[in-house]
Coordinates of C-alpha atoms and ligand atoms in Angstrom, one line a residue:
X263 CA 8.2 36.0 -3.5
X264 CA 5.4 33.5 -2.9
X265 CA 6.1 29.8 -2.8
X266 CA 5.3 27.6 -5.7
X267 CA 4.0 24.1 -5.6
X268 CA 6.4 21.7 -7.3
X269 CA 6.0 18.0 -8.0
X270 CA 9.1 16.1 -8.8
X271 CA 9.0 12.4 -9.9
X272 CA 12.3 10.6 -8.9
X273 CA 11.2 7.1 -9.7
X274 CA 8.6 5.0 -11.4
X275 CA 8.0 7.3 -14.4
X276 CA 9.4 5.7 -17.5
X277 CA 10.0 2.4 -15.8
X278 CA 8.1 -0.2 -13.7
X279 CA 9.4 -0.1 -10.1
X280 CA 11.4 2.1 -7.7
X281 CA 8.6 4.5 -7.2
X282 CA 9.3 7.9 -5.5
X283 CA 7.6 11.2 -5.9
X284 CA 8.4 14.5 -4.2
X285 CA 5.9 17.2 -3.3
X286 CA 7.6 20.5 -2.5
X287 CA 6.2 23.8 -1.3
X288 CA 8.7 26.5 -0.2
X289 CA 11.0 24.8 2.3
X290 CA 8.7 21.9 2.9
X291 CA 9.1 18.6 1.1
X292 CA 7.2 15.4 1.5
X293 CA 8.3 12.2 -0.2
X294 CA 5.8 9.6 -1.4
X295 CA 7.1 6.0 -1.5
X296 CA 10.7 4.8 -1.7
X297 CA 10.7 1.7 -3.8
X298 CA 13.3 -0.6 -5.5
X299 CA 13.4 -2.2 -8.9
X300 CA 14.7 -5.6 -10.0
X301 CA 17.6 -5.4 -12.4
X302 CA 17.3 -6.4 -16.0
X303 CA 19.3 -9.4 -17.2
X304 CA 22.0 -7.2 -18.8
X305 CA 22.7 -5.5 -15.4
X306 CA 25.2 -8.1 -14.4
X307 CA 25.6 -8.8 -10.7
X308 CA 23.2 -6.1 -9.6
X309 CA 20.9 -7.1 -6.7
X310 CA 18.5 -4.2 -7.2
X311 CA 18.2 -0.6 -8.2
X312 CA 17.1 2.3 -6.0
X313 CA 16.0 5.9 -7.1
X314 CA 18.6 8.6 -7.5
X315 CA 17.6 11.1 -4.9
X316 CA 20.5 13.5 -5.4
X317 CA 17.9 16.3 -5.9
X318 CA 17.1 16.1 -2.2
X319 CA 20.7 16.1 -0.9
X320 CA 21.0 19.9 -0.5
X321 CA 17.5 20.2 0.7
X322 CA 17.8 17.7 3.6
X323 CA 16.4 20.1 6.1
X324 CA 13.3 20.6 4.1
X325 CA 12.3 16.9 4.0
X326 CA 9.4 16.8 6.5
X327 CA 8.1 13.2 6.1
X328 CA 8.0 10.2 3.9
X329 CA 4.5 8.8 3.1
X330 CA 4.1 5.2 2.0
X331 CA 1.1 4.1 0.0
X332 CA 1.5 0.3 0.5
X333 CA 3.9 -2.5 1.4
X334 CA 5.1 -3.7 -2.0
X335 CA 8.9 -3.6 -2.6
X336 CA 8.6 -1.1 -5.5
X337 CA 7.2 1.3 -2.8
X338 CA 9.2 0.4 0.3
X339 CA 12.3 -1.5 -0.9
X340 CA 14.6 1.6 -0.9
X341 CA 13.4 2.9 2.4
X342 CA 16.3 1.6 4.5
X343 CA 18.8 3.2 2.1
X344 CA 16.8 6.5 2.1
X345 CA 16.7 6.6 5.9
X346 CA 20.4 6.2 6.1
X347 CA 20.6 9.6 4.5
X348 CA 17.4 11.4 5.7
X349 CA 16.0 11.6 9.1
X350 CA 12.4 12.1 8.2
X351 CA 9.5 10.4 10.0
X352 CA 7.8 7.6 8.0
X353 CA 4.0 7.4 7.7
X354 CA 2.3 4.1 6.7
X355 CA -0.9 2.1 7.4
X356 CA -0.7 -0.6 10.0
X357 CA 0.1 -3.5 7.7
X358 CA 2.5 -1.5 5.6
X359 CA 4.2 -0.4 8.8
X360 CA 4.5 -4.0 9.8
X361 CA 6.2 -4.9 6.5
X362 CA 8.5 -1.9 6.9
X363 CA 9.4 -3.0 10.4
X364 CA 10.4 -6.4 9.2
X365 CA 12.9 -4.8 6.8
X366 CA 14.1 -2.2 9.3
X367 CA 14.7 -4.9 11.9
X368 CA 16.8 -6.9 9.5
X369 CA 19.0 -3.9 8.9
X370 CA 19.1 -3.1 12.7
X371 CA 17.4 0.3 12.0
X372 CA 14.1 -0.1 13.8
X373 CA 15.1 1.8 16.9
X374 CA 16.4 5.0 15.3
X375 CA 13.4 5.3 12.8
X376 CA 10.4 7.5 13.6
X377 CA 7.5 5.4 12.4
X378 CA 3.9 6.7 12.5
X379 CA 0.7 4.9 11.6
X380 CA -1.9 6.6 9.5
X381 CA -5.2 5.1 8.5
X382 CA -7.6 5.5 5.6
X383 CA -10.1 8.2 6.5
X384 CA -7.8 10.2 8.7
X385 CA -6.3 13.6 8.1
X386 CA -2.8 14.6 9.3
X387 CA -1.1 17.9 9.0
X388 CA 2.6 18.1 8.1
X389 CA 3.9 21.7 7.5
X390 CA 1.7 23.4 4.9
X391 CA 0.2 20.0 3.8
X392 CA -2.9 18.2 5.0
X393 CA -2.7 14.5 4.1
X394 CA -5.8 12.4 3.7
X395 CA -5.0 8.7 3.0
X396 CA -8.0 6.9 1.4
X397 CA -8.5 3.2 0.9
X398 CA -7.7 1.6 -2.4
X399 CA -7.9 -2.0 -3.6
X400 CA -4.7 -3.5 -4.7
X401 CA -3.0 -6.9 -4.4
X402 CA -2.0 -6.3 -0.8
X403 CA -4.3 -5.2 2.0
X404 CA -4.2 -1.8 3.7
X405 CA -3.2 0.1 0.5
X406 CA -4.0 3.8 0.3
X407 CA -4.1 6.6 -2.2
X408 CA -3.4 10.1 -0.8
X409 CA -5.3 13.4 -1.0
X410 CA -2.7 16.2 -0.3
X411 CA -4.1 19.6 0.3
X412 CA -1.5 22.3 -0.4
X413 CA -1.7 26.1 -0.4
X414 CA -1.8 25.8 -4.2
X415 CA -4.5 23.2 -4.4
X416 CA -5.5 19.6 -3.9
X417 CA -3.2 16.8 -5.2
X418 CA -4.5 13.3 -5.4
X419 CA -1.9 10.5 -5.7
X420 CA -3.6 7.2 -6.6
X421 CA -1.0 4.8 -5.2
X422 CA -1.3 1.5 -7.0
X423 CA -5.0 0.7 -7.3
X424 CA -7.9 -1.0 -9.0
X425 CA -11.6 -0.8 -8.6
X426 CA -12.4 -4.3 -7.3
X427 CA -15.9 -4.8 -6.0
X428 CA -15.2 -8.2 -4.5
X429 CA -11.8 -7.9 -2.9
X430 CA -10.4 -10.6 -0.6
X431 CA -10.7 -8.4 2.4
X432 CA -14.2 -7.1 1.4
X433 CA -13.0 -3.5 1.4
X434 CA -13.5 -1.8 -2.0
X435 CA -11.8 1.4 -3.2
X436 CA -13.3 4.4 -1.4
X437 CA -15.4 6.0 -4.1
X438 CA -17.1 8.3 -1.6
X439 CA -13.8 9.9 -0.6
X440 CA -13.0 10.4 -4.3
X441 CA -16.3 12.1 -4.9
X442 CA -15.6 14.4 -1.9
X443 CA -12.2 15.3 -3.3
X444 CA -13.9 16.1 -6.6
X445 CA -16.4 18.4 -4.9
X446 CA -13.5 20.3 -3.4
X447 CA -11.8 20.6 -6.7
X448 CA -8.7 18.6 -7.7
X449 CA -5.7 20.5 -9.0
X450 CA -3.7 17.5 -10.1
X451 CA -4.1 13.8 -10.3
X452 CA -1.1 11.5 -10.2
X453 CA -2.4 8.2 -11.4
X454 CA -1.1 4.6 -11.7
X455 CA -0.4 3.7 -15.4
X456 CA 0.9 0.1 -15.0
X457 CA -2.1 -1.3 -17.0
X458 CA -2.9 1.7 -19.1
X459 CA -2.5 -0.4 -22.3
X460 CA -5.1 -3.0 -21.1
X461 CA -8.6 -2.5 -22.4
X462 CA -11.6 -3.1 -20.1
X463 CA -11.5 -3.7 -16.4
X464 CA -9.0 -5.8 -14.4
X465 CA -10.7 -8.9 -13.0
X466 CA -11.5 -9.1 -9.3
X467 CA -9.1 -11.1 -7.0
X468 CA -12.2 -13.3 -6.4
X469 CA -11.7 -15.1 -9.7
X470 CA -8.6 -16.7 -8.3
X471 CA -10.7 -18.8 -5.9
X472 CA -11.8 -20.9 -8.8
X473 CA -8.2 -21.4 -10.1
X474 CA -7.0 -22.5 -6.6
X475 CA -10.1 -24.7 -6.2
X476 CA -9.4 -26.4 -9.5
X477 CA -5.8 -27.1 -8.9
X478 CA -6.4 -28.4 -5.4
X479 CA -8.9 -30.9 -6.9
X480 CA -6.4 -32.0 -9.6
X481 CA -3.1 -32.0 -7.8
X482 CA -2.4 -35.7 -6.9
X483 CA 0.0 -34.9 -4.1
X484 CA 1.6 -31.8 -2.5
X485 CA 0.8 -28.4 -4.0
X486 CA 3.5 -25.8 -3.8
X487 CA 2.3 -22.3 -4.6
X488 CA 4.9 -19.6 -5.2
X489 CA 4.1 -15.9 -5.1
X490 CA 5.5 -12.7 -3.7
X491 CA 6.0 -12.7 0.0
X492 CA 4.1 -9.4 0.2
X493 CA 0.9 -10.7 -1.5
X494 CA -0.8 -11.2 1.9
X495 CA -4.2 -11.4 0.3
X496 CA -3.1 -14.2 -2.0
X497 CA -1.9 -16.2 1.0
X498 CA -5.3 -15.6 2.5
X499 CA -7.1 -16.9 -0.6
X500 CA -5.0 -20.0 -0.7
X501 CA -5.7 -20.6 3.0
X502 CA -9.5 -20.2 2.5
X503 CA -9.5 -22.7 -0.4
X504 CA -7.2 -25.2 1.3
X505 CA -9.5 -25.3 4.2
X506 CA -12.3 -26.5 2.0
X507 CA -10.0 -29.2 0.6
X508 CA -8.8 -30.4 4.0
X509 CA -5.3 -29.4 3.1
X510 CA -2.8 -28.0 5.7
X511 CA -0.6 -25.0 5.0
X512 CA 3.1 -24.7 5.5
X513 CA 5.0 -21.5 4.8
X514 CA 8.5 -21.6 3.3
X515 CA 11.0 -18.8 2.7
X516 CA 12.2 -16.3 5.3
X517 CA 10.4 -13.2 4.0
X518 CA 7.1 -15.1 3.5
X519 CA 7.4 -16.5 7.0
X520 CA 8.1 -13.1 8.5
X521 CA 5.5 -11.3 6.6
X522 CA 2.7 -13.8 7.3
X523 CA 3.6 -13.9 11.0
X524 CA 3.4 -10.2 11.2
X525 CA 0.1 -10.0 9.1
X526 CA -1.4 -12.6 11.4
X527 CA -0.4 -10.7 14.5
X528 CA -2.0 -7.5 13.1
X529 CA -5.1 -9.4 12.0
X530 CA -4.7 -9.0 8.2
X531 CA -4.2 -12.7 7.7
X532 CA -6.4 -15.4 9.2
X533 CA -5.0 -18.9 9.4
X534 CA -6.7 -21.2 11.9
X535 CA -4.1 -22.8 14.1
X536 CA -5.0 -26.3 13.2
X537 CA -4.4 -25.6 9.4
X538 CA -0.9 -24.1 9.8
X539 CA 1.9 -26.6 10.1
X540 CA 5.6 -26.2 10.4
X541 CA 7.7 -26.9 7.3
X542 CA 9.6 -29.7 9.1
X543 CA 6.3 -31.5 9.9
X544 CA 4.9 -31.7 6.4
X545 CA 6.8 -35.0 5.8
X546 CA 4.5 -36.7 8.3
X547 CA 1.3 -35.7 6.4
X548 CA -0.2 -37.5 3.4
X549 CA 1.0 -35.5 0.3
X550 CA -2.6 -34.8 -0.8
X551 CA -3.2 -32.9 2.4
X552 CA -0.3 -30.5 1.9
X553 CA -0.1 -27.0 0.5
X554 CA 3.2 -25.1 0.7
X555 CA 3.3 -21.4 0.2
X556 CA 6.7 -20.5 -1.1
X557 CA 8.9 -17.6 -2.2
X558 CA 10.7 -17.4 -5.5
X559 CA 8.1 -16.9 -8.2
X560 CA 10.5 -14.6 -10.0
X561 CA 13.3 -17.2 -10.1
X562 CA 15.3 -15.3 -7.4
X563 CA 18.4 -17.5 -6.7
X564 CA 18.1 -17.5 -2.9
X565 CA 14.3 -18.1 -2.7
X566 CA 12.6 -21.4 -2.0
X567 CA 11.6 -22.3 -5.6
X568 CA 15.1 -22.1 -6.9
X569 CA 16.4 -24.1 -4.0
X570 CA 13.8 -26.8 -4.8
X571 CA 14.8 -26.6 -8.5
X572 CA 18.5 -27.1 -7.5
X573 CA 17.7 -29.6 -4.7
X574 CA 19.5 -27.4 -2.1
X575 CA 16.7 -26.6 0.4
X576 CA 17.4 -27.6 3.9
X577 CA 14.0 -29.2 4.6
X578 CA 12.2 -29.8 1.3
X579 CA 12.9 -31.5 -2.0
X580 CA 10.7 -32.2 -5.0
X581 CA 9.1 -35.6 -4.9
X582 CA 7.0 -37.6 -7.3
X583 CA 3.5 -36.2 -7.6
X584 CA 4.3 -32.6 -6.5
X585 CA 2.5 -29.8 -8.3
X586 CA 4.0 -26.3 -8.4
X587 CA 1.9 -23.3 -9.2
X588 CA 3.4 -19.9 -9.9
X589 CA 0.8 -17.4 -8.7
X590 CA 2.4 -14.3 -10.1
X591 CA 3.2 -12.4 -13.2
X592 CA 6.8 -12.5 -14.2
X593 CA 8.3 -9.1 -14.0
X594 CA 9.8 -8.1 -17.3
X595 CA 13.5 -8.9 -17.2
X596 CA 13.0 -11.9 -15.0
X597 CA 11.8 -14.3 -17.7
X598 CA 15.0 -16.1 -18.3
X599 CA 15.8 -16.9 -14.7
X600 CA 12.1 -17.9 -14.0
X601 CA 11.9 -20.2 -17.0
X602 CA 15.3 -21.7 -15.9
X603 CA 13.8 -22.6 -12.5
X604 CA 10.6 -24.0 -14.1
X605 CA 12.6 -26.2 -16.4
X606 CA 14.6 -27.6 -13.5
X607 CA 11.4 -28.2 -11.5
X608 CA 10.0 -30.3 -14.4
X609 CA 13.3 -32.2 -14.6
X610 CA 13.0 -33.1 -11.0
X611 CA 9.5 -34.6 -11.7
X612 CA 7.2 -31.8 -10.6
X613 CA 4.2 -30.7 -12.7
X614 CA 4.5 -27.0 -13.0
X615 CA 1.7 -24.5 -13.9
X616 CA 2.8 -20.9 -14.7
X617 CA 1.9 -17.9 -16.8
X618 CA -1.5 -17.4 -18.5
X619 CA -2.2 -21.1 -18.7
X620 CA -2.2 -21.3 -14.9
X621 CA -4.8 -18.5 -14.6
X622 CA -3.5 -18.1 -11.0
X623 CA -2.8 -14.4 -11.0
X624 CA -4.8 -11.3 -11.6
X625 CA -3.2 -7.9 -11.8
X626 CA -3.6 -5.4 -8.9
X627 CA -3.6 -2.5 -11.2
X628 CA -6.5 -0.6 -12.9
X629 CA -7.1 -1.2 -16.6
X630 CA -8.4 1.4 -19.1
X631 CA -12.0 1.6 -18.0
X632 CA -11.0 2.0 -14.3
X633 CA -8.5 4.7 -15.2
X634 CA -11.2 6.5 -17.0
X635 CA -13.5 6.1 -14.0
X636 CA -11.0 7.6 -11.7
X637 CA -10.5 10.6 -14.0
X638 CA -14.3 11.0 -14.4
X639 CA -14.8 10.8 -10.6
X640 CA -12.1 13.4 -9.8
X641 CA -12.3 15.7 -12.9
X642 CA -8.7 17.0 -12.1
X643 CA -7.4 20.2 -13.7
X644 CA -4.1 18.5 -14.5
X645 CA -3.1 14.9 -14.9
X646 CA 0.4 13.3 -14.4
X647 CA 0.5 9.6 -15.4
X648 CA 2.8 7.8 -12.9
X649 CA 4.0 4.2 -12.3
X650 CA 4.8 2.9 -15.8
X651 CA 7.1 2.8 -18.8
X652 CA 6.8 5.6 -21.3
X653 CA 4.4 3.6 -23.4
X654 CA 2.1 3.2 -20.4
X655 CA 2.3 6.9 -19.6
X656 CA 1.4 7.8 -23.2
X657 CA -1.5 5.4 -23.3
X658 CA -2.8 6.9 -20.1
X659 CA -2.5 10.4 -21.5
X660 CA -4.5 9.3 -24.6
X661 CA -7.3 8.0 -22.4
X662 CA -7.4 11.2 -20.5
X663 CA -7.5 13.2 -23.7
X664 CA -10.4 11.2 -24.9
X665 CA -12.2 12.3 -21.7
X666 CA -11.7 15.9 -22.6
X667 CA -8.5 16.8 -20.7
X668 CA -6.5 19.1 -22.9
X669 CA -3.1 17.8 -24.0
X670 CA -1.3 20.8 -22.4
X671 CA -2.8 19.8 -19.1
X672 CA -1.3 16.3 -19.1
X673 CA 2.4 15.9 -18.2
X674 CA 3.8 12.8 -19.8
X675 CA 7.3 12.9 -18.2
X676 CA 9.9 10.6 -17.1
X677 CA 11.8 10.8 -13.8
X678 CA 13.6 14.0 -13.0
X679 CA 11.3 16.5 -14.7
X680 CA 10.1 19.1 -12.1
X681 CA 6.4 20.2 -12.6
X682 CA 5.5 23.6 -11.1
X683 CA 2.0 24.8 -10.6
X684 CA 1.5 28.5 -10.7
X685 CA -2.1 29.6 -10.7
X686 CA -3.6 28.4 -14.0
X687 CA -0.5 26.8 -15.4
X688 CA 1.5 23.7 -15.1
X689 CA 5.1 24.1 -16.2
X690 CA 7.5 21.3 -17.1
X691 CA 11.0 22.3 -16.0
X692 CA 14.4 21.2 -17.2
X693 CA 15.3 17.7 -16.3
X694 CA 17.4 17.2 -13.2
X695 CA 20.1 14.6 -14.1
X696 CA 19.6 11.2 -12.5
X697 CA 20.8 7.7 -13.0
X698 CA 20.2 4.2 -11.9
X699 CA 21.7 3.6 -8.4
X700 CA 22.8 0.0 -8.4
X701 CA 22.9 -1.9 -5.1
X702 CA 25.4 -4.8 -5.3
X703 CA 26.0 -6.6 -2.1
X704 CA 26.9 -3.8 0.3
X705 CA 28.0 -1.4 -2.5
X706 CA 25.4 1.3 -3.1
X707 CA 26.0 3.5 -6.1
X708 CA 29.7 2.5 -6.5
X709 CA 28.8 0.3 -9.4
X710 CA 28.0 2.7 -12.2
X711 CA 27.7 2.6 -16.0
X712 CA 31.5 2.2 -16.5
X713 CA 31.7 -0.9 -14.2
X714 CA 28.6 -2.3 -15.9
X715 CA 30.3 -1.9 -19.3
X716 CA 33.4 -3.7 -18.0
X717 CA 31.3 -6.5 -16.5
X718 CA 29.6 -6.8 -19.9
X719 CA 32.9 -7.1 -21.6
X720 CA 34.1 -9.7 -19.1
X721 CA 30.9 -11.7 -19.6
X722 CA 31.1 -11.6 -23.4
X723 CA 34.7 -12.6 -23.9
X724 CA 36.5 -13.0 -20.6
X725 CA 39.9 -11.5 -19.8
X726 CA 43.6 -11.8 -20.5
X727 CA 46.3 -10.5 -18.2
X728 CA 49.9 -10.2 -19.2
X729 CA 52.5 -9.9 -16.4
X730 CA 56.2 -9.3 -17.1
X731 CA 59.3 -8.1 -15.3
X732 CA 60.4 -4.8 -16.8
X733 CA 63.8 -3.1 -16.9
X734 CA 63.2 0.6 -17.3
X735 CA 66.8 1.5 -18.0
X736 CA 67.1 -1.1 -20.7
X737 CA 63.7 -0.3 -22.0
X738 CA 62.6 -4.0 -22.3
X739 CA 61.0 -6.9 -20.5
X740 CA 63.1 -9.5 -18.8
X741 CA 62.5 -13.2 -19.5
X742 CA 59.2 -14.7 -20.6
X743 CA 55.9 -12.8 -19.9
X744 CA 53.1 -14.7 -18.1
X745 CA 49.8 -14.7 -19.9
X746 CA 46.8 -15.5 -17.7
X747 CA 43.3 -15.9 -19.2
X748 CA 39.8 -16.6 -17.7
X749 CA 36.7 -17.1 -19.7
X750 CA 38.4 -16.4 -23.0
X751 CA 40.1 -19.5 -24.2
X752 CA 40.9 -22.9 -22.7
X753 CA 44.6 -22.3 -22.2
X754 CA 46.0 -25.8 -22.8
X755 CA 44.3 -25.8 -26.3
X756 CA 45.5 -22.3 -27.1
X757 CA 49.2 -22.6 -26.4
X758 CA 50.3 -21.2 -29.7
X759 CA 48.0 -18.2 -29.5
X760 CA 49.2 -17.4 -26.0
X761 CA 52.9 -17.9 -27.0
X762 CA 52.4 -15.5 -29.8
X763 CA 50.8 -13.0 -27.4
X764 CA 53.8 -13.4 -25.1
X765 CA 56.2 -12.6 -28.1
X766 CA 54.0 -9.6 -28.9
X767 CA 54.3 -8.3 -25.3
X768 CA 58.1 -8.5 -25.5
X769 CA 58.3 -6.9 -28.9
X770 CA 56.0 -4.1 -28.0
X771 CA 57.8 -3.5 -24.7
X772 CA 61.1 -2.8 -26.4
X773 CA 61.1 1.0 -26.4
X774 CA 63.5 3.7 -25.7
X775 CA 65.5 3.5 -22.5
X776 CA 64.0 5.1 -19.5
X777 CA 60.3 4.9 -20.5
X778 CA 57.9 4.5 -17.5
X779 CA 56.1 1.2 -17.3
X780 CA 52.7 2.9 -17.2
X781 CA 53.1 4.2 -20.8
X782 CA 54.4 0.9 -22.1
X783 CA 51.5 -1.0 -20.4
X784 CA 48.9 1.0 -22.3
X785 CA 50.7 0.4 -25.6
X786 CA 50.9 -3.4 -25.0
X787 CA 47.2 -3.5 -24.0
X788 CA 46.3 -2.0 -27.3
X789 CA 48.6 -4.2 -29.3
X790 CA 47.2 -7.3 -27.5
X791 CA 43.6 -6.3 -28.0
X792 CA 44.1 -5.9 -31.8
X793 CA 46.1 -9.1 -31.9
X794 CA 43.3 -11.2 -30.2
X795 CA 40.6 -9.6 -32.3
X796 CA 42.5 -10.3 -35.5
X797 CA 43.1 -13.9 -34.4
X798 CA 39.8 -14.8 -32.7
X799 CA 37.2 -12.1 -33.5
X800 CA 36.7 -11.8 -29.8
X801 CA 37.5 -8.8 -27.6
X802 CA 38.6 -10.0 -24.2
X803 CA 39.3 -7.4 -21.5
X804 CA 43.1 -7.0 -21.6
X805 CA 45.3 -5.8 -18.7
X806 CA 49.1 -5.6 -18.6
X807 CA 51.2 -5.4 -15.5
X808 CA 54.9 -4.6 -15.9
X809 CA 56.8 -5.0 -12.7
X810 CA 60.0 -3.0 -12.5
X811 CA 63.2 -4.9 -11.7
Ligands
ZN62 ZN1 1.8 -2.4 -5.6
ZN63 ZN1 3.8 -0.6 -7.5

């Protein structure tokens, strides 16, 4: 039996975030990216979500390597979790590796991890695969797409990309390499769909220079710019413009400080020493000479922007004349928290610029004309739209179809559908079950749909607990039950309701002699639930504890 090529998306297809794709040939597997995703507002208490890689658990010995396309969290955020289960070596470009090291160090996992650097233009061999990373423009330097030569043909994985002719680092997407792949013949293209519903081309990062220039002219005092800590090129742009305005730069927020220090050391971020000031020194400067780069553009509770909004930062607080600029696009699901932070910043007297009106963000992803250009350059036999919600994947497929790729040669699939390539055919297999893996504090995967439903119930209507001593032989409770509530009613104002509930507990508990408390508890829970719903039209979570005496 000859081996078949199989591509298996485990994350990022049917959603934005937690990207992960598997390429499998015989007993050889390479994993592309290991990202995380931010929770939506109805995922109560969840810190972030990682891919479900259960598919790989009984194939552990086959995992040869994990290849990272770039340093954004939706591509590296799950790596520490992945490496706790799999011992594969990690390949990344220099800057991406630096960003990964920062995270591994924090988890004390740096020593035991085999990290390798690869660079655009190189070729490395892993098992039956030859991997050729090629440079792509994105909103972080040192991003690559991957050409992967397999015994069944050439795969091109676009990574996250756009065709920017004036990128901040002066290094455009490698069209020559794409043309070379095309000449060799591309079996399948996996291509970024994030902006597949946007017509035209994505503007160059260069247009942001004007926006930063404008706001530095107009801001009467300190300027606080919030963005992702991984947007190294955004930091560079701010530095460049600040220099022209004689403003100094301070960096706030642990991840931003660590990432910029690392990017400076590696030569990806250039900040002249006389421009950079420590955060605790900005007080001594005239406000109009200060720019502070900060974390928290998504309203994250522990990041700098929220600390400023709640006046709980150790060194900084909002003062009269401060201008805050959110240089980012709010990730769907984060709107409420972000707007909450913005409102509180206004309340403290800052002027805040955000969203489209700020014009301080451009996307790092290709729009429709660029997606078409990539397809035209590569002329792949098959196309798999990746990185996007279903609507993005479908839009991407429509574009490809317009360019003459037959519908049966385009796989619009969500996570978990194995694609096998067998000579002239691409087959879409049966979906491998997968789920969200929630990370909540140090709990990984323990919090599932059931716990989530319970949290939802608690958040909606609170809880009621009834505790009563119980005499099994008499078949009844002893004395008055205690009724405890949280988040349901204000107990002092609901005495009558709770007294009635207590009576109900006693009445329901009077059953035949010798009945086990467990059985009685379930009965009382049901009776209480219906009682509260009848009386209040609310459904608090009800628990009953009968303690045998
Ligand atoms: Zn990215
Ligand atoms: Zn991404």
